[in-house]
Amino acid sequence: MSLKGFWRSLLHWPVRWLTRFEIIVDESVQGLKGSDHVVYVMRSVSNADLLVAQRALRAAGLPDPTQPLLLNGNEYARVMYLDQTDQHSAQQAIKDFEQLLNAHQQDRSLAVSLVPVGLFWGRQAGQERRQGRTMIADVDNPGHWRKFWLVLFSGRHILVRGSRPVQLQEMAEQRGSTKHLAHKLARVARVHFVRMRHAVAGPKMTERAVVIQDLLDTPALRQAIADEAKSKKQTEAQARKTAEKYLHEIAANYNDTLVRLLDRFMTWCWSRIYNGIHVDGGERIRELAQAGHEVIYVPCHRSHMDYLLLSYVIYKEGLVPPHIAAGVNLDFFPAGPIFRRGGAFFIRRSFKGNKLYSTVFREYLNRLFQKGYPVEYFTEGGRSRTGRLLPPKTGMVAMTIQGMLRGQQRPISLVPVYLGYEHVMEVGTYLKELKGKSKEKESVWQVLSSLRHLRNFGQGYVSFGDPINLGDTLDKLQPNWRESITLGAEEPSRPQWLTPTVNVLADEIMCRINNAAALNSINLSALAILSSEHHALTREELIGQLDLYTDILRHVPYSKDAYIPDQTGAELWELAKRHDKFVVEADTMGELIRLDGTTAIAMTYYRNNIIHMVIVPAIVAAYAMGHKRFGIAGLQALIKQLQPLLRDELFLSHPEQDIELWVAALLEHYVQIGLLTNEQDCVYGVPARDSQRYFQLVLLARSASETLQRYAIVLELLQQAQPISRSDLEQHAVTLAERLSAIHGVNAPEFFDRKVLTTLVATIKREGYISVNTDGMLLADARVGLFSDAIDVLLEPTVLQTIRQSVQQLLMQADTSTSE
């Protein structure tokens, strides 16, 4: 036995008793399970590292790193060490690389995979070296005594990270000597480990007080302080003190020890609150971080749980948690200090008119980008009270682009994130606020009150959407954007193209969030029952409808990133039933499932999480119900006409040129499953009225009824009331929607939400359906009548009659009031 083997045997049981690990390997590494042709590259020569790696890799189904690799009767090293503090090991690694490359050049059938394996004890980033301080120990090569203490104090929190393998056969086929290739491979591997550490632990930390003082001395802030002193007629010392106060209010105080403790607490907490967390797209963000990108997470905002859940999932994906832009309303004791140490930095709801605060915040954010900290902010600005995505607030996106204009060297990628829940704890509060109750100020008592009602919240969903490479996107939207870059620390001027570019980018973020949406038992059940008369279905009807939704969205997917559950309709209903959101009544004929009044309103929240995914399939069904027999051309033309309205309201991601193919695919699938019939000359028809498929077609069509009714109200007003002021149009639309809601039982708060109707009017105006006369009054284009008639056909006759009669009555009242 060699000396190294002796020490490994001696340390085996102590290390095993004192250590616990998590292992994360990329999907491409998982494909190597069962293969013996695997070689590992590790950062440092450490028996403790090797013993932990041995257990972790064997648990992952990969070869034992302590066993040699046999190729054609020859023995090769299984592990190569790139420890630059140990010249012998580094040189030996080069020789081992060279031997393996020679073997591949001699035998083209060999296919050994080289897998980088990193071990992180406690995921400590380390501290930046400051003047006057001694050199901080190397966190990757800590020495024997430091490693001893790491095993004792960080041994229960080890991450083993296996990243994408390198195929040695591909390397061997490159031109050049094997020695040159071996040196190249070693250099690439060293860079890889540096990036891996940055991705897992983040950049080296700087004390908060030092960060604040450094920022106060930047040219941009010195100029802002001078301007503040001049405008407020005070000394620069007083203005500097104000800026320092702002920085203390804003700046995070990240602490990796607290993050480790929170990880353990949240693991315990989630196991009791949720049945599980479904995560999609983790590989995506690991690749970005490993490639050296500045990763900015831009999630939707459903709940205060979002902050904790997303950071927890990112940490469990083997990455450093982001610095999070949180509302200053959350900076209350004791939550505020905890959030700060978890990476939160605080932002005021509005700082319009406060130039000094704006500059301070922008400088702080830019420092995070420059240092390479991942960042998270919510583009909606606040939590959605209706379950739909809110129109984006563009301030943080603009600051991100301005960070690019400061000469940011690392590529920046925006990662849209969809967050979904089977139960949101604040839904009851949201309903009260929508009814007019003032928003309660966050406090420790409010948190304790929420915790008092903790129960099982079902499944949580975190989906990382298609990333947006900011540099590539700016190249497409504004090819000359690099001309606006200002190198150095000075704040760049605000280019004219910034605002329109930011608006386009913000909308794209929201569309990609919706692309990553997740269906679940609650939002699907809510969609089905809320589409039924009197909000009630039999068990068989509900299960059939759940099967229909999942079948359509599996065969004609909304997007490649959307999550569709594998369960059957019956299994989904059993999952939904556990949450006690539905009233289940049984009689001799079977079970009846219904929603009570207040519960029905609450369930619109969950339905609205996914309404964008079913709106076009539902409009196709409504078109079929309205026409009974129809051709494809008219349907495609109508949905093309509706596309801008749907995009602005629901952040529908499909461009107009994709509509024809989407509609054709839906019709083809509807025919295959019997939801429609296909007669000669490509004429489509509905199934027999007494069939189950006809009933399902009706329910599917009703999923779009509220949206179409809102469009019909505005278009009818434009026809009947012109000329009309924009404010009158919006107010009349709200009044009519409220009346329609009362008469036909539409229990969705967003149905008569003025913000939704304002967005609709703005889109109709932008699309040229409305012109403005010299008096500033709105006039309807000739196409409005045709558009209105096309939508009217899709509505149920009683609803259409109510809309027309109510419009006439409202306008008569308005005329009478004006004449008086």
PDB file of C-alpha atoms in Angstrom, residues 217-353:
ATOM      1  CA  ASP A 217     -16.007  58.014  -3.468  1.00  0.00           C
ATOM      2  CA  THR A 218     -17.096  57.129  -7.038  1.00  0.00           C
ATOM      3  CA  PRO A 219     -17.072  60.070  -9.490  1.00  0.00           C
ATOM      4  CA  ALA A 220     -20.796  59.696 -10.239  1.00  0.00           C
ATOM      5  CA  LEU A 221     -21.774  59.886  -6.572  1.00  0.00           C
ATOM      6  CA  ARG A 222     -19.353  62.717  -5.788  1.00  0.00           C
ATOM      7  CA  GLN A 223     -20.968  64.717  -8.595  1.00  0.00           C
ATOM      8  CA  ALA A 224     -24.476  63.818  -7.364  1.00  0.00           C
ATOM      9  CA  ILE A 225     -23.535  64.885  -3.826  1.00  0.00           C
ATOM     10  CA  ALA A 226     -22.203  68.218  -5.112  1.00  0.00           C
ATOM     11  CA  ASP A 227     -25.410  68.763  -7.121  1.00  0.00           C
ATOM     12  CA  GLU A 228     -27.536  67.889  -4.077  1.00  0.00           C
ATOM     13  CA  ALA A 229     -25.626  70.326  -1.881  1.00  0.00           C
ATOM     14  CA  LYS A 230     -26.062  73.082  -4.460  1.00  0.00           C
ATOM     15  CA  SER A 231     -29.789  72.474  -5.042  1.00  0.00           C
ATOM     16  CA  LYS A 232     -30.607  72.110  -1.316  1.00  0.00           C
ATOM     17  CA  LYS A 233     -28.269  74.936  -0.283  1.00  0.00           C
ATOM     18  CA  GLN A 234     -26.353  72.800   2.202  1.00  0.00           C
ATOM     19  CA  THR A 235     -22.756  71.733   2.649  1.00  0.00           C
ATOM     20  CA  GLU A 236     -21.304  68.803   0.737  1.00  0.00           C
ATOM     21  CA  ALA A 237     -20.671  67.075   4.076  1.00  0.00           C
ATOM     22  CA  GLN A 238     -24.414  67.192   4.809  1.00  0.00           C
ATOM     23  CA  ALA A 239     -25.284  65.916   1.319  1.00  0.00           C
ATOM     24  CA  ARG A 240     -22.696  63.137   1.678  1.00  0.00           C
ATOM     25  CA  LYS A 241     -24.278  62.149   4.987  1.00  0.00           C
ATOM     26  CA  THR A 242     -27.663  61.908   3.229  1.00  0.00           C
ATOM     27  CA  ALA A 243     -26.140  59.720   0.490  1.00  0.00           C
ATOM     28  CA  GLU A 244     -24.533  57.518   3.156  1.00  0.00           C
ATOM     29  CA  LYS A 245     -27.906  57.196   4.878  1.00  0.00           C
ATOM     30  CA  TYR A 246     -29.458  56.061   1.578  1.00  0.00           C
ATOM     31  CA  LEU A 247     -26.720  53.459   1.123  1.00  0.00           C
ATOM     32  CA  HIS A 248     -27.279  52.088   4.623  1.00  0.00           C
ATOM     33  CA  GLU A 249     -30.981  51.842   3.767  1.00  0.00           C
ATOM     34  CA  ILE A 250     -30.270  50.029   0.487  1.00  0.00           C
ATOM     35  CA  ALA A 251     -27.172  47.831   0.836  1.00  0.00           C
ATOM     36  CA  ALA A 252     -27.287  44.090   1.483  1.00  0.00           C
ATOM     37  CA  ASN A 253     -25.075  42.425   4.074  1.00  0.00           C
ATOM     38  CA  TYR A 254     -24.715  38.918   2.609  1.00  0.00           C
ATOM     39  CA  ASN A 255     -23.562  36.278   5.074  1.00  0.00           C
ATOM     40  CA  ASP A 256     -22.863  32.757   3.821  1.00  0.00           C
ATOM     41  CA  THR A 257     -23.111  31.288   7.346  1.00  0.00           C
ATOM     42  CA  LEU A 258     -26.675  32.588   7.684  1.00  0.00           C
ATOM     43  CA  VAL A 259     -27.471  31.289   4.185  1.00  0.00           C
ATOM     44  CA  ARG A 260     -26.352  27.799   5.272  1.00  0.00           C
ATOM     45  CA  LEU A 261     -28.558  28.003   8.356  1.00  0.00           C
ATOM     46  CA  LEU A 262     -31.486  29.248   6.266  1.00  0.00           C
ATOM     47  CA  ASP A 263     -30.923  26.362   3.850  1.00  0.00           C
ATOM     48  CA  ARG A 264     -31.414  23.880   6.671  1.00  0.00           C
ATOM     49  CA  PHE A 265     -34.398  25.764   8.059  1.00  0.00           C
ATOM     50  CA  MET A 266     -36.037  26.143   4.638  1.00  0.00           C
ATOM     51  CA  THR A 267     -35.477  22.449   3.833  1.00  0.00           C
ATOM     52  CA  TRP A 268     -37.326  21.617   7.044  1.00  0.00           C
ATOM     53  CA  CYS A 269     -39.962  24.282   6.360  1.00  0.00           C
ATOM     54  CA  TRP A 270     -40.686  23.362   2.719  1.00  0.00           C
ATOM     55  CA  SER A 271     -41.063  19.678   3.631  1.00  0.00           C
ATOM     56  CA  ARG A 272     -43.929  20.694   5.925  1.00  0.00           C
ATOM     57  CA  ILE A 273     -45.497  23.455   3.863  1.00  0.00           C
ATOM     58  CA  TYR A 274     -45.273  21.859   0.404  1.00  0.00           C
ATOM     59  CA  ASN A 275     -45.621  18.354  -0.960  1.00  0.00           C
ATOM     60  CA  GLY A 276     -42.636  19.143  -3.172  1.00  0.00           C
ATOM     61  CA  ILE A 277     -41.060  21.761  -5.400  1.00  0.00           C
ATOM     62  CA  HIS A 278     -41.071  21.024  -9.122  1.00  0.00           C
ATOM     63  CA  VAL A 279     -38.088  22.683 -10.817  1.00  0.00           C
ATOM     64  CA  ASP A 280     -37.562  23.043 -14.564  1.00  0.00           C
ATOM     65  CA  GLY A 281     -34.583  24.601 -16.332  1.00  0.00           C
ATOM     66  CA  GLY A 282     -31.940  24.281 -13.611  1.00  0.00           C
ATOM     67  CA  GLU A 283     -29.395  23.082 -16.159  1.00  0.00           C
ATOM     68  CA  ARG A 284     -29.962  26.313 -18.055  1.00  0.00           C
ATOM     69  CA  ILE A 285     -28.872  28.609 -15.256  1.00  0.00           C
ATOM     70  CA  ARG A 286     -25.921  26.426 -14.303  1.00  0.00           C
ATOM     71  CA  GLU A 287     -24.626  26.647 -17.877  1.00  0.00           C
ATOM     72  CA  LEU A 288     -24.959  30.439 -17.876  1.00  0.00           C
ATOM     73  CA  ALA A 289     -23.167  30.824 -14.562  1.00  0.00           C
ATOM     74  CA  GLN A 290     -20.469  28.357 -15.598  1.00  0.00           C
ATOM     75  CA  ALA A 291     -19.953  30.274 -18.848  1.00  0.00           C
ATOM     76  CA  GLY A 292     -19.164  33.404 -16.844  1.00  0.00           C
ATOM     77  CA  HIS A 293     -22.419  35.305 -17.404  1.00  0.00           C
ATOM     78  CA  GLU A 294     -23.792  37.911 -15.043  1.00  0.00           C
ATOM     79  CA  VAL A 295     -27.126  36.212 -14.263  1.00  0.00           C
ATOM     80  CA  ILE A 296     -30.130  38.400 -13.475  1.00  0.00           C
ATOM     81  CA  TYR A 297     -33.270  36.556 -12.399  1.00  0.00           C
ATOM     82  CA  VAL A 298     -36.549  38.272 -13.340  1.00  0.00           C
ATOM     83  CA  PRO A 299     -39.419  36.261 -11.793  1.00  0.00           C
ATOM     84  CA  CYS A 300     -43.129  36.930 -11.667  1.00  0.00           C
ATOM     85  CA  HIS A 301     -44.397  37.975  -8.243  1.00  0.00           C
ATOM     86  CA  ARG A 302     -47.219  35.997  -6.639  1.00  0.00           C
ATOM     87  CA  SER A 303     -46.361  35.915  -2.944  1.00  0.00           C
ATOM     88  CA  HIS A 304     -43.852  36.946  -0.288  1.00  0.00           C
ATOM     89  CA  MET A 305     -42.836  33.274  -0.476  1.00  0.00           C
ATOM     90  CA  ASP A 306     -41.243  34.065  -3.851  1.00  0.00           C
ATOM     91  CA  TYR A 307     -38.131  35.596  -2.275  1.00  0.00           C
ATOM     92  CA  LEU A 308     -37.439  32.554  -0.130  1.00  0.00           C
ATOM     93  CA  LEU A 309     -38.496  29.881  -2.591  1.00  0.00           C
ATOM     94  CA  LEU A 310     -36.458  31.147  -5.537  1.00  0.00           C
ATOM     95  CA  SER A 311     -33.286  31.687  -3.489  1.00  0.00           C
ATOM     96  CA  TYR A 312     -33.720  28.228  -1.960  1.00  0.00           C
ATOM     97  CA  VAL A 313     -34.128  26.558  -5.359  1.00  0.00           C
ATOM     98  CA  ILE A 314     -31.142  28.416  -6.851  1.00  0.00           C
ATOM     99  CA  TYR A 315     -29.023  27.337  -3.876  1.00  0.00           C
ATOM    100  CA  LYS A 316     -30.171  23.739  -4.281  1.00  0.00           C
ATOM    101  CA  GLU A 317     -29.215  23.925  -7.960  1.00  0.00           C
ATOM    102  CA  GLY A 318     -25.632  24.435  -6.813  1.00  0.00           C
ATOM    103  CA  LEU A 319     -25.449  28.188  -7.384  1.00  0.00           C
ATOM    104  CA  VAL A 320     -24.935  31.184  -5.142  1.00  0.00           C
ATOM    105  CA  PRO A 321     -28.231  32.853  -4.131  1.00  0.00           C
ATOM    106  CA  PRO A 322     -28.824  36.198  -5.833  1.00  0.00           C
ATOM    107  CA  HIS A 323     -28.887  39.657  -4.319  1.00  0.00           C
ATOM    108  CA  ILE A 324     -32.607  40.487  -4.326  1.00  0.00           C
ATOM    109  CA  ALA A 325     -34.239  43.865  -4.889  1.00  0.00           C
ATOM    110  CA  ALA A 326     -36.913  43.909  -2.181  1.00  0.00           C
ATOM    111  CA  GLY A 327     -39.432  46.606  -1.325  1.00  0.00           C
ATOM    112  CA  VAL A 328     -38.351  48.786   1.564  1.00  0.00           C
ATOM    113  CA  ASN A 329     -41.670  47.878   3.210  1.00  0.00           C
ATOM    114  CA  LEU A 330     -40.082  44.515   4.077  1.00  0.00           C
ATOM    115  CA  ASP A 331     -37.272  46.162   6.029  1.00  0.00           C
ATOM    116  CA  PHE A 332     -38.890  45.680   9.436  1.00  0.00           C
ATOM    117  CA  PHE A 333     -37.445  43.925  12.486  1.00  0.00           C
ATOM    118  CA  PRO A 334     -36.551  41.059  12.592  1.00  0.00           C
ATOM    119  CA  ALA A 335     -37.235  40.171   8.954  1.00  0.00           C
ATOM    120  CA  GLY A 336     -35.235  43.070   7.478  1.00  0.00           C
ATOM    121  CA  PRO A 337     -31.846  42.164   9.028  1.00  0.00           C
ATOM    122  CA  ILE A 338     -32.357  38.491   8.125  1.00  0.00           C
ATOM    123  CA  PHE A 339     -33.279  39.349   4.535  1.00  0.00           C
ATOM    124  CA  ARG A 340     -30.235  41.642   4.279  1.00  0.00           C
ATOM    125  CA  ARG A 341     -27.916  38.845   5.368  1.00  0.00           C
ATOM    126  CA  GLY A 342     -29.650  36.563   2.896  1.00  0.00           C
ATOM    127  CA  GLY A 343     -28.759  38.956   0.063  1.00  0.00           C
ATOM    128  CA  ALA A 344     -31.712  41.380  -0.044  1.00  0.00           C
ATOM    129  CA  PHE A 345     -31.107  45.021  -0.873  1.00  0.00           C
ATOM    130  CA  PHE A 346     -33.989  47.411  -0.395  1.00  0.00           C
ATOM    131  CA  ILE A 347     -35.590  49.782  -2.865  1.00  0.00           C
ATOM    132  CA  ARG A 348     -38.235  52.464  -2.400  1.00  0.00           C
ATOM    133  CA  ARG A 349     -41.484  52.140  -4.318  1.00  0.00           C
ATOM    134  CA  SER A 350     -40.758  55.412  -6.059  1.00  0.00           C
ATOM    135  CA  PHE A 351     -37.833  57.798  -6.049  1.00  0.00           C
ATOM    136  CA  LYS A 352     -39.041  60.104  -8.767  1.00  0.00           C
ATOM    137  CA  GLY A 353     -37.704  63.605  -8.191  1.00  0.00           C
TER     138      GLY A 353
END
